[in-house]
Amino acid sequence: MTTPTAHPAPQANSGPLDIAAIRGQFPILDIEINGKPLIYLDSAATSQKPQAVIDSLVEYYSSFNANVHRGVHTLSQQATDIYEDTRVKAQAFINARDAREIIYVRGTTEAINLVASSYGRANVGDGDDVIITAMEHHSNIVPWQILCDERGANLKVIPMNDDGDLLMDEFEKLLGPRTKFVSVVHQANSIGTVNPVKQIVEMAHAHGAVVLVDGAQSAPHIPVDVQDLDCDFYAFSGHKLYGPTGIGVLYGKYDLLNAMPPYQSGGEMIASVTFEKTIYADLPAKFEAGTPHIAGVAGLGAAIDWVQGVGIERIAEHEHRLVEYGLQRLNEIDGVKIIGNPKRRAGLISFIVDGVHPHDVGTVLDSQGIAIRAGHHCAQPVMAHFGIPATVRASFGVYNTTDEIDRLYEGVQQVFEVFG
Amino acid sequence: MRETEDLDELYRDVVLDHYRSPRNSEPLESPDAEGEAINPFCGDEVRVQLSLVDGLIDGVSITGVGCSISQASASLMGEAVKGKNLPETLAIVKAFRALMQGRSRSDDDAGGEIDLGELMALEGVKRYPVRIKCSLLGWNALEDALKVIAAV
Ligand SMILES: Cc1ncc(COP(=O)(O)O)c(C=O)c1O
């Protein structure tokens, strides 16, 4: 055997999903929390992992472990094959033109840091503008703040309204000859808004600006085609896409990546080194210094296979039903307020409960086995916009059911009993 | 296994009462010491102001935003330290931290003789490890303020 077992598509890739069969592939969904079956409504933080992904890690370490691109021996070649095959899977998954446009990183955070410090330092100067949105995750704010501080550039923010939709007219006004970079979240992790990124890219390109799309939340929930979006960079994390932690992808257009200086340096990323001069390796190795997370890459490959087997469109449809049902049920409860009412929403619902802090809601729900996130979701400016310190966030994955949403509904009722 | 009884242990009536009607929530006009603590993970905050008369804590102000546990614990704390001198206050802080860490109080010399009174209503928090830091937030702010006093 020279390649790992292909993990068969979990079911026929058409028609409605058999959620019971899907749940059966996630061993963690069988555990109990506080004596109650686990109801996992925190997939926006990290998704659970199907058996195929768990197996791929064991299989990698059991049968294929070796360093990549280094050995003449067979095992190293097999590890390299897994590593490079996954790159092609990732390329296909987001429809990149070329596998060399796929750079492995630790996750979305590292991808954005890479672009801010490599592309940003080389291209953003004194008096230039970088534009982000009012609904960014901290990981798409802080790297740009640091860059702008260092370069004397201005960080500008596209505002949003109380529905949680961006004000596109205001965006148009922010754009100008000094706009060098626009970095926008595709799907906001705090309120679930799906932003019109294709239009944003078009508008930014009209002013010669380069655009990064933070796809941490969109990659697992909606079909993504980077050529159709025409974004210059796109970042996502494996762990939110049913894959392992510690591995993610930065997509960048070939010419941009090729012109960028390295981010980290060392082994793997060089063509030749003398003490006088180092010639960098070609893409993608130039951006992959050091021994990478090879097992994570194997797991990412298994995760992409798994998602493709189920079908991202069908996942999106199922989750859309969950969101609609969740909104309907939560709206039935007096004293629950849903935060944001965006034109397009995916994957999650953020809400607050009258007179009860989200932490306390979280503790009561946890006693029912219901895992939600309570907090500011690494998006404090969003909380500030709505004048609240935190929200309760129920976020969905392909394995969630409307029954679980009914349990959430009952759990919230119990919050009123405790705090009544 | 954590069931509803456990929730009642956490959210005792005294705790909910202090959450809904926090004590000493008016700012002091001329405090002798101030302290503040913020939990960066959830944004909860507590501010403590103290004024002293003859070495005793005479005025206390506790303000902040946050969950029931952080705010009730701070409110109960304010009541507990009022009228106490610095060593007594430090002993209460030590005893309360020991309670949250689940150490039996007889293990603790300084905390041994301290009667925590109403603060014992927060005992249930120790069974919720993720909430212990909520409960200690106000105490961090208090210690901040006490450092100012000790330095004077
Ligand atoms: C919208 C968004 N961007 C970026 C990130 C950061 O992803 P990671 O922690 O995997 O680097 C997250 C994760 O919470 C996110 O939701």
Coordinates of C-alpha atoms and ligand atoms in Angstrom, one line a residue:
Chain A
M1 CA 0.0 0.0 0.0
T2 CA 1.6 3.3 -1.0
T3 CA -1.3 5.7 -0.4
P4 CA -3.6 5.9 2.5
T5 CA -7.0 4.3 2.2
A6 CA -9.4 6.5 0.4
H7 CA -12.3 7.2 2.7
P8 CA -15.5 6.5 0.8
A9 CA -18.1 9.1 0.4
P10 CA -20.3 8.6 3.5
Q11 CA -23.4 8.5 1.3
A12 CA -24.8 9.2 -2.1
N13 CA -24.0 12.8 -3.0
S14 CA -27.5 13.9 -3.7
G15 CA -30.9 14.2 -2.1
P16 CA -31.5 15.1 1.6
L17 CA -28.9 14.1 4.1
D18 CA -29.4 11.1 6.4
I19 CA -28.4 13.0 9.6
A20 CA -28.6 9.9 11.8
A21 CA -26.0 8.2 9.6
I22 CA -23.8 11.3 9.7
R23 CA -24.1 11.5 13.4
G24 CA -23.0 7.9 13.6
Q25 CA -19.7 8.9 12.1
F26 CA -18.9 11.3 15.0
P27 CA -17.9 9.3 18.0
I28 CA -17.9 12.3 20.4
L29 CA -21.6 12.8 19.8
D30 CA -22.3 9.6 21.9
I31 CA -20.8 11.0 25.1
E32 CA -22.8 12.4 28.0
I33 CA -22.1 15.7 29.6
N34 CA -23.4 16.1 33.2
G35 CA -25.5 13.0 32.7
K36 CA -27.2 14.3 29.6
P37 CA -26.5 13.5 25.9
L38 CA -24.1 16.0 24.5
I39 CA -25.8 18.7 22.3
Y40 CA -22.9 20.3 20.6
L41 CA -23.9 23.8 19.4
D42 CA -20.4 25.3 19.3
S43 CA -19.1 24.3 15.9
A44 CA -18.1 27.9 15.0
A45 CA -15.5 27.6 17.7
T46 CA -14.4 24.2 16.4
S47 CA -16.2 21.4 14.7
Q48 CA -16.3 17.8 15.9
K49 CA -14.4 15.3 13.8
P50 CA -15.8 12.3 11.9
Q51 CA -14.2 8.9 12.3
A52 CA -12.5 9.2 8.9
V53 CA -10.5 12.2 10.1
I54 CA -9.6 10.5 13.4
D55 CA -8.5 7.4 11.5
S56 CA -6.4 9.4 9.1
L57 CA -4.3 10.7 11.9
V58 CA -3.7 7.2 13.3
E59 CA -3.1 5.8 9.9
Y60 CA -0.6 8.5 9.1
Y61 CA 1.4 7.9 12.2
S62 CA 1.0 4.1 12.0
S63 CA 2.0 3.7 8.3
F64 CA 3.4 6.8 6.7
N65 CA 5.3 8.9 9.2
A66 CA 8.4 10.4 7.7
N67 CA 9.6 14.0 6.9
V68 CA 8.4 15.4 3.6
H69 CA 10.5 16.5 0.6
R70 CA 13.7 15.3 2.3
G71 CA 14.3 11.6 2.0
V72 CA 15.2 9.4 -0.9
H73 CA 13.5 6.6 1.0
T74 CA 10.1 5.3 0.1
L75 CA 8.4 6.3 3.4
S76 CA 9.4 9.9 2.9
Q77 CA 8.0 9.8 -0.6
Q78 CA 4.7 8.4 0.7
A79 CA 4.5 11.1 3.3
T80 CA 5.3 13.7 0.6
D81 CA 2.5 12.2 -1.6
I82 CA 0.0 12.6 1.2
Y83 CA 1.2 16.1 1.8
E84 CA 1.0 17.2 -1.8
D85 CA -2.2 15.3 -2.6
T86 CA -4.0 17.2 0.1
R87 CA -2.8 20.4 -1.5
V88 CA -4.6 19.4 -4.7
K89 CA -7.7 18.5 -2.7
A90 CA -7.6 22.0 -1.0
Q91 CA -7.1 23.6 -4.4
A92 CA -10.2 21.7 -5.8
F93 CA -12.2 22.5 -2.7
I94 CA -12.0 26.3 -3.1
N95 CA -11.5 26.1 -6.9
A96 CA -8.0 27.7 -7.0
R97 CA -6.3 27.7 -10.4
D98 CA -3.1 26.1 -9.3
A99 CA -2.1 23.9 -6.4
R100 CA 0.9 26.2 -5.8
E101 CA -1.5 28.8 -4.7
I102 CA -2.3 26.7 -1.6
I103 CA 0.0 27.5 1.4
Y104 CA -0.2 25.4 4.5
V105 CA -0.4 27.4 7.7
R106 CA -1.5 26.8 11.3
G107 CA -4.9 28.3 10.7
T108 CA -6.7 31.5 9.7
T109 CA -4.9 33.5 12.2
E110 CA -1.5 32.6 10.9
A111 CA -2.7 33.1 7.3
I112 CA -3.7 36.7 8.0
N113 CA -0.5 37.4 9.9
L114 CA 1.5 36.0 7.0
V115 CA -0.3 38.3 4.5
A116 CA -0.1 41.4 6.8
S117 CA 3.5 41.0 7.5
S118 CA 4.8 39.8 4.1
Y119 CA 2.5 41.5 1.6
G120 CA 1.6 44.3 4.0
R121 CA 5.1 45.4 4.9
A122 CA 6.2 45.3 1.3
N123 CA 3.2 47.2 -0.1
V124 CA 1.6 49.4 2.6
G125 CA 3.4 52.7 3.4
D126 CA 3.0 56.0 5.2
G127 CA -0.4 57.6 4.6
D128 CA -1.9 54.5 2.9
D129 CA -5.2 53.0 3.9
V130 CA -6.1 49.5 5.0
I131 CA -9.9 48.8 5.2
I132 CA -11.5 46.1 7.4
T133 CA -15.2 45.7 8.5
A134 CA -17.0 46.4 11.7
M135 CA -17.6 42.7 12.2
E136 CA -14.1 41.2 12.1
H137 CA -12.7 38.6 14.4
H138 CA -9.8 40.0 16.4
S139 CA -7.5 38.0 14.2
N140 CA -8.5 40.2 11.3
I141 CA -8.1 43.4 13.2
V142 CA -4.9 43.2 15.3
P143 CA -2.4 42.2 12.5
W144 CA -3.6 45.2 10.4
Q145 CA -3.4 47.5 13.4
I146 CA 0.2 46.4 14.0
L147 CA 1.0 46.9 10.3
C148 CA -0.6 50.3 10.2
D149 CA 1.1 51.5 13.4
E150 CA 4.5 50.3 12.0
R151 CA 3.9 51.9 8.6
G152 CA 2.1 55.1 9.5
A153 CA -0.9 53.8 7.6
N154 CA -4.6 54.3 8.5
L155 CA -6.9 51.5 9.5
K156 CA -10.5 52.3 8.3
V157 CA -13.6 50.4 9.1
I158 CA -16.7 49.7 7.0
P159 CA -19.6 50.3 9.4
M160 CA -22.6 48.1 9.7
N161 CA -26.2 48.7 10.6
D162 CA -28.2 47.1 13.5
D163 CA -29.2 44.2 11.3
G164 CA -25.6 43.3 11.1
D165 CA -25.2 44.2 7.4
L166 CA -22.3 46.3 6.0
L167 CA -23.1 49.8 4.8
M168 CA -21.8 49.4 1.2
D169 CA -22.3 53.1 0.4
E170 CA -19.9 53.9 3.3
F171 CA -17.5 51.4 1.9
E172 CA -17.5 53.1 -1.5
K173 CA -16.7 56.4 0.3
L174 CA -13.7 54.9 2.1
L175 CA -12.2 53.6 -1.1
G176 CA -9.6 55.9 -2.8
P177 CA -6.2 56.1 -4.3
R178 CA -4.6 55.4 -0.9
T179 CA -6.5 52.2 -0.4
K180 CA -3.9 49.5 -0.5
F181 CA -5.6 46.6 1.2
V182 CA -9.1 45.4 2.1
S183 CA -9.5 42.5 4.5
V184 CA -13.0 41.3 5.1
V185 CA -14.7 38.4 6.9
H186 CA -16.8 36.2 4.6
Q187 CA -19.1 35.0 7.3
A188 CA -19.1 36.8 10.7
N189 CA -18.5 34.4 13.6
S190 CA -20.3 36.7 16.1
I191 CA -23.6 37.3 14.3
G192 CA -23.6 35.0 11.3
T193 CA -23.7 37.6 8.5
V194 CA -22.6 36.4 5.1
N195 CA -21.0 39.4 3.5
P196 CA -21.3 40.2 -0.2
V197 CA -17.6 39.6 -0.8
K198 CA -17.7 39.3 -4.5
Q199 CA -19.1 42.8 -4.7
I200 CA -16.5 44.0 -2.1
V201 CA -13.7 42.5 -4.2
E202 CA -15.0 44.2 -7.4
M203 CA -15.3 47.6 -5.7
A204 CA -11.8 47.3 -4.1
H205 CA -10.2 46.1 -7.4
A206 CA -11.7 49.1 -9.1
H207 CA -9.4 51.2 -6.9
G208 CA -6.4 48.9 -7.3
A209 CA -6.6 47.5 -3.8
V210 CA -5.8 43.9 -2.9
V211 CA -8.4 41.8 -1.0
L212 CA -8.1 39.1 1.6
V213 CA -11.2 37.1 2.6
D214 CA -11.3 35.6 6.0
G215 CA -13.0 32.3 5.3
A216 CA -12.7 30.7 8.8
Q217 CA -16.5 30.5 9.0
S218 CA -17.5 30.3 5.4
A219 CA -15.3 27.3 4.3
P220 CA -17.3 24.9 6.4
H221 CA -20.7 26.3 5.7
I222 CA -21.1 27.6 2.2
P223 CA -19.6 26.6 -1.2
V224 CA -16.5 28.8 -2.0
D225 CA -15.0 29.5 -5.4
V226 CA -12.0 31.8 -5.1
Q227 CA -11.9 32.4 -8.8
D228 CA -15.5 33.4 -8.9
L229 CA -15.0 35.7 -5.9
D230 CA -11.8 36.9 -7.5
C231 CA -10.3 37.6 -4.1
D232 CA -6.6 37.9 -3.9
F233 CA -6.2 35.9 -0.7
Y234 CA -8.5 33.5 1.1
A235 CA -7.8 31.9 4.5
F236 CA -9.4 29.0 6.4
S237 CA -8.8 26.7 9.3
G238 CA -9.0 22.9 9.1
H239 CA -10.4 22.5 12.6
K240 CA -13.6 24.3 11.8
L241 CA -14.0 22.1 8.7
Y242 CA -14.2 18.8 10.5
G243 CA -10.4 18.5 10.4
P244 CA -7.6 18.6 13.0
T245 CA -6.4 21.6 14.9
G246 CA -3.1 23.2 13.9
I247 CA -3.6 23.2 10.2
G248 CA -5.1 25.6 7.8
V249 CA -4.8 27.1 4.3
L250 CA -3.8 30.4 2.9
Y251 CA -4.8 30.7 -0.7
G252 CA -3.2 33.5 -2.7
K253 CA -3.0 34.4 -6.4
Y254 CA 0.2 33.0 -7.8
D255 CA 1.7 36.3 -9.0
L256 CA 1.0 38.0 -5.7
L257 CA 2.5 35.2 -3.6
N258 CA 5.4 34.9 -6.0
A259 CA 6.3 38.6 -5.5
M260 CA 6.0 38.5 -1.8
P261 CA 9.0 38.3 0.6
P262 CA 9.1 35.2 2.8
Y263 CA 7.3 35.2 6.1
Q264 CA 9.4 32.8 8.2
S265 CA 12.7 31.4 7.1
G266 CA 14.8 28.3 7.6
G267 CA 14.7 24.9 6.1
E268 CA 12.2 23.8 3.4
M269 CA 11.8 27.3 2.0
I270 CA 15.2 27.7 0.3
A271 CA 16.6 26.7 -3.0
S272 CA 20.2 27.2 -2.0
V273 CA 22.1 28.8 1.0
T274 CA 25.6 30.1 1.3
F275 CA 26.7 32.5 4.0
E276 CA 26.6 35.3 1.4
K277 CA 23.2 34.7 -0.2
T278 CA 20.1 32.6 0.0
I279 CA 17.9 31.8 -2.9
Y280 CA 14.3 31.1 -1.9
A281 CA 12.4 28.1 -3.1
D282 CA 9.5 28.5 -5.5
L283 CA 5.9 28.5 -4.3
P284 CA 4.5 27.0 -2.2
A285 CA 7.7 26.0 -0.3
K286 CA 8.8 29.6 0.0
F287 CA 6.1 30.0 2.6
E288 CA 6.4 26.7 4.4
A289 CA 9.6 27.0 6.4
G290 CA 10.5 24.2 8.7
T291 CA 8.9 20.7 9.2
P292 CA 5.2 21.2 8.7
H293 CA 2.3 19.6 10.5
I294 CA 2.2 16.6 8.1
A295 CA -0.2 14.6 10.2
G296 CA -2.5 17.6 10.2
V297 CA -2.3 17.9 6.5
A298 CA -3.2 14.2 6.2
G299 CA -6.2 14.9 8.5
L300 CA -7.1 18.0 6.5
G301 CA -7.1 15.9 3.3
A302 CA -9.5 13.4 5.0
A303 CA -11.7 16.2 6.2
I304 CA -12.0 17.7 2.7
D305 CA -12.7 14.3 1.2
W306 CA -15.4 13.8 3.9
V307 CA -17.0 17.2 3.3
Q308 CA -16.9 16.7 -0.5
G309 CA -18.4 13.2 0.0
V310 CA -21.4 14.7 1.9
G311 CA -21.5 17.7 -0.4
I312 CA -21.0 21.3 0.8
E313 CA -24.3 22.4 -0.9
R314 CA -26.2 19.8 1.1
I315 CA -24.4 20.8 4.3
A316 CA -25.4 24.4 3.6
E317 CA -29.0 23.5 2.9
H318 CA -29.3 21.4 6.1
E319 CA -27.7 24.2 8.2
H320 CA -30.0 26.8 6.6
R321 CA -32.9 24.8 7.8
L322 CA -31.4 24.6 11.3
V323 CA -30.8 28.4 11.4
E324 CA -34.4 29.1 10.2
Y325 CA -35.8 26.7 12.8
G326 CA -33.6 28.0 15.5
L327 CA -34.6 31.6 14.8
Q328 CA -38.3 30.6 14.8
R329 CA -38.0 28.7 18.2
L330 CA -35.9 31.3 19.9
N331 CA -38.2 34.1 18.7
E332 CA -41.1 32.3 20.5
I333 CA -39.5 33.0 23.8
D334 CA -40.3 36.3 25.5
G335 CA -37.1 37.8 26.9
V336 CA -34.9 36.4 24.2
K337 CA -33.4 38.9 21.8
I338 CA -31.6 37.8 18.6
I339 CA -28.6 39.9 17.8
G340 CA -28.5 40.9 14.2
N341 CA -30.9 40.2 11.4
P342 CA -28.6 40.1 8.3
K343 CA -29.9 39.7 4.8
R344 CA -27.9 36.6 4.5
R345 CA -27.0 34.5 7.5
A346 CA -25.3 31.1 7.9
G347 CA -24.4 28.7 10.5
L348 CA -25.2 30.4 13.8
I349 CA -27.5 32.5 15.9
S350 CA -26.3 35.0 18.6
F351 CA -28.8 36.0 21.2
I352 CA -29.2 37.5 24.7
V353 CA -31.6 36.6 27.5
D354 CA -33.2 39.5 29.3
G355 CA -31.6 40.1 32.7
V356 CA -29.3 37.1 32.5
H357 CA -25.7 37.3 31.6
P358 CA -24.6 35.0 28.8
H359 CA -22.2 33.2 31.1
D360 CA -25.1 32.3 33.4
V361 CA -27.1 31.1 30.4
G362 CA -24.1 29.0 29.4
T363 CA -23.8 27.4 32.8
V364 CA -27.5 26.5 32.9
L365 CA -27.4 25.1 29.4
D366 CA -24.3 23.2 30.2
S367 CA -26.1 21.5 33.1
Q368 CA -28.4 20.2 30.3
G369 CA -25.5 18.9 28.3
I370 CA -25.9 21.8 25.8
A371 CA -22.6 23.3 24.7
I372 CA -22.9 26.8 23.4
R373 CA -20.4 29.7 23.5
A374 CA -21.0 32.6 25.8
G375 CA -18.8 35.6 25.4
H376 CA -17.6 38.3 23.0
H377 CA -16.5 35.7 20.4
C378 CA -13.2 37.5 19.8
A379 CA -15.2 40.3 18.3
Q380 CA -15.4 43.0 20.9
P381 CA -16.1 45.8 18.4
V382 CA -19.3 43.9 17.4
M383 CA -20.4 43.7 21.0
A384 CA -19.7 47.4 21.4
H385 CA -21.8 48.2 18.3
F386 CA -24.8 46.4 19.9
G387 CA -24.0 47.9 23.3
I388 CA -23.7 44.5 25.0
P389 CA -20.8 42.8 26.7
A390 CA -21.4 39.4 25.3
T391 CA -23.9 37.1 23.6
V392 CA -24.9 33.5 23.7
R393 CA -24.1 31.8 20.4
A394 CA -25.6 28.6 19.1
S395 CA -23.6 27.5 16.1
F396 CA -24.4 24.5 13.9
G397 CA -22.6 21.7 12.1
V398 CA -23.9 19.1 9.6
Y399 CA -24.6 16.8 12.6
N400 CA -27.1 19.0 14.4
T401 CA -30.8 18.3 14.3
T402 CA -34.0 20.3 14.9
D403 CA -34.6 18.1 18.0
E404 CA -31.4 19.5 19.5
I405 CA -32.8 23.0 18.8
D406 CA -35.9 22.0 20.7
R407 CA -33.6 21.0 23.6
L408 CA -32.0 24.4 23.4
Y409 CA -35.4 26.0 23.5
E410 CA -36.2 24.0 26.7
G411 CA -32.8 24.8 28.1
V412 CA -33.4 28.6 27.7
Q413 CA -36.8 28.1 29.5
Q414 CA -34.9 26.6 32.4
V415 CA -32.7 29.7 32.5
F416 CA -35.9 31.7 33.3
E417 CA -36.7 29.1 36.0
V418 CA -33.4 29.6 37.7
F419 CA -33.2 33.3 37.3
G420 CA -37.0 33.9 37.3
Chain B
M1 CA -22.8 14.3 37.3
R2 CA -24.2 17.7 37.5
E3 CA -27.9 18.1 37.8
T4 CA -30.4 20.7 38.7
E5 CA -29.7 20.5 42.4
D6 CA -26.1 21.5 41.6
L7 CA -27.4 24.6 39.8
D8 CA -29.4 25.5 42.9
E9 CA -26.1 25.2 44.8
L10 CA -24.5 27.6 42.4
Y11 CA -27.3 30.1 42.1
R12 CA -28.3 30.4 45.8
D13 CA -30.9 33.0 46.7
V14 CA -28.3 35.2 48.4
V15 CA -26.2 35.1 45.2
L16 CA -29.1 36.0 43.0
D17 CA -30.2 38.7 45.4
H18 CA -26.7 40.4 45.4
Y19 CA -26.7 40.1 41.6
R20 CA -30.0 41.8 41.2
S21 CA -29.4 44.4 43.9
P22 CA -25.7 44.9 44.3
R23 CA -24.7 46.6 47.6
N24 CA -22.4 49.6 47.9
S25 CA -22.7 50.5 44.2
E26 CA -22.4 54.2 44.6
P27 CA -19.0 55.6 43.7
L28 CA -17.1 57.2 46.6
E29 CA -16.3 60.9 46.4
S30 CA -12.8 60.8 47.7
P31 CA -11.5 57.2 47.9
D32 CA -8.2 56.5 49.5
A33 CA -7.6 53.5 47.2
E34 CA -9.0 52.1 44.0
G35 CA -8.5 48.8 42.2
E36 CA -9.8 47.3 39.0
A37 CA -9.9 43.9 37.4
I38 CA -11.0 42.8 34.0
N39 CA -11.4 39.4 32.6
P40 CA -10.2 39.6 29.0
F41 CA -11.9 36.4 28.0
C42 CA -15.4 37.6 28.8
G43 CA -15.1 41.4 29.3
D44 CA -16.4 41.3 32.8
E45 CA -15.1 44.0 35.1
V46 CA -15.2 45.1 38.7
R47 CA -14.0 48.3 40.2
V48 CA -13.4 48.7 43.9
Q49 CA -13.0 51.9 45.8
L50 CA -12.1 52.1 49.5
S51 CA -11.9 54.9 52.1
L52 CA -10.3 54.5 55.5
V53 CA -11.0 56.0 58.8
D54 CA -8.5 55.2 61.6
G55 CA -7.2 52.3 59.7
L56 CA -10.6 50.7 59.2
I57 CA -12.4 50.3 55.9
D58 CA -15.1 52.9 56.2
G59 CA -16.4 53.4 52.7
V60 CA -16.7 50.8 50.0
S61 CA -17.8 51.1 46.4
I62 CA -18.2 48.2 44.1
T63 CA -19.1 48.8 40.5
G64 CA -18.9 46.7 37.4
V65 CA -20.5 44.7 34.7
G66 CA -20.6 41.0 34.2
C67 CA -22.3 37.7 35.1
S68 CA -24.2 36.9 38.2
I69 CA -21.2 35.2 39.9
S70 CA -18.7 38.0 39.3
Q71 CA -21.0 40.7 40.4
A72 CA -22.6 38.9 43.3
S73 CA -19.2 37.8 44.6
A74 CA -17.9 41.4 44.5
S75 CA -21.0 42.7 46.2
L76 CA -20.8 40.1 49.0
M77 CA -17.1 40.9 49.3
G78 CA -17.8 44.6 49.8
E79 CA -20.2 43.8 52.7
A80 CA -17.6 41.4 54.2
V81 CA -14.7 43.9 54.4
K82 CA -16.6 46.9 55.6
G83 CA -15.4 48.0 59.0
K84 CA -12.3 45.7 58.9
N85 CA -8.7 46.7 59.2
L86 CA -6.0 45.7 56.7
P87 CA -4.9 42.4 58.3
E88 CA -8.5 41.3 58.8
T89 CA -9.3 42.1 55.2
L90 CA -6.3 40.2 53.9
A91 CA -7.3 37.2 56.0
I92 CA -10.8 37.3 54.4
V93 CA -9.3 37.4 51.0
K94 CA -7.1 34.5 51.8
A95 CA -9.9 32.4 53.2
F96 CA -12.2 33.2 50.3
R97 CA -9.5 32.1 47.8
A98 CA -9.0 28.9 49.7
L99 CA -12.7 28.3 49.6
M100 CA -12.8 28.7 45.8
Q101 CA -9.8 26.4 45.4
G102 CA -11.6 23.8 47.4
R103 CA -9.1 23.6 50.2
S104 CA -10.7 22.8 53.5
R105 CA -10.3 25.8 55.6
S106 CA -8.7 24.0 58.5
D107 CA -5.8 23.3 56.2
D108 CA -5.2 27.0 56.1
D109 CA -3.7 28.7 59.1
A110 CA -4.7 32.2 58.2
G111 CA -8.1 31.2 56.9
G112 CA -8.8 28.8 59.7
E113 CA -10.5 31.1 62.2
I114 CA -12.2 33.3 59.6
D115 CA -15.9 33.1 59.5
L116 CA -16.8 33.9 55.9
G117 CA -20.5 34.4 56.8
E118 CA -22.7 35.1 53.8
L119 CA -19.8 34.6 51.4
M120 CA -20.3 30.9 52.1
A121 CA -23.2 31.2 49.7
L122 CA -20.6 31.1 46.9
E123 CA -19.3 27.8 48.0
G124 CA -21.1 26.0 45.1
V125 CA -18.9 27.9 42.6
K126 CA -16.0 25.6 43.3
R127 CA -17.8 22.8 41.5
Y128 CA -17.8 24.9 38.3
P129 CA -14.1 25.3 37.6
V130 CA -14.8 27.6 34.6
R131 CA -16.8 30.0 36.9
I132 CA -14.1 30.3 39.7
K133 CA -12.4 33.0 37.8
C134 CA -15.7 34.9 37.6
S135 CA -16.1 34.7 41.4
L136 CA -12.5 35.9 42.0
L137 CA -12.7 38.9 39.7
G138 CA -13.8 41.4 42.4
W139 CA -11.2 40.0 44.8
N140 CA -8.4 40.7 42.3
A141 CA -9.7 44.3 42.2
L142 CA -9.8 44.5 46.0
E143 CA -6.2 43.2 46.3
D144 CA -5.2 45.9 43.8
A145 CA -6.7 48.5 46.1
L146 CA -5.2 46.9 49.2
K147 CA -1.7 47.2 47.7
V148 CA -2.2 50.9 47.4
I149 CA -3.2 51.1 51.1
A150 CA -0.3 48.8 52.2
A151 CA 2.1 51.1 50.4
V152 CA 0.9 54.2 52.1
Ligands
LIG1 C1 -14.2 34.7 11.4 C2 -13.0 34.1 12.0 N1 -11.8 34.5 11.6 C3 -10.7 34.0 12.2 C4 -10.7 33.0 13.1 C5 -9.4 32.5 13.7 O1 -9.3 31.2 13.3 P1 -8.1 30.3 14.0 O2 -8.3 30.4 15.5 O3 -8.4 28.9 13.6 O4 -6.8 30.8 13.5 C6 -11.9 32.6 13.6 C7 -12.0 31.5 14.6 O5 -12.7 31.6 15.6 C8 -13.1 33.1 13.0 O6 -14.3 32.7 13.4

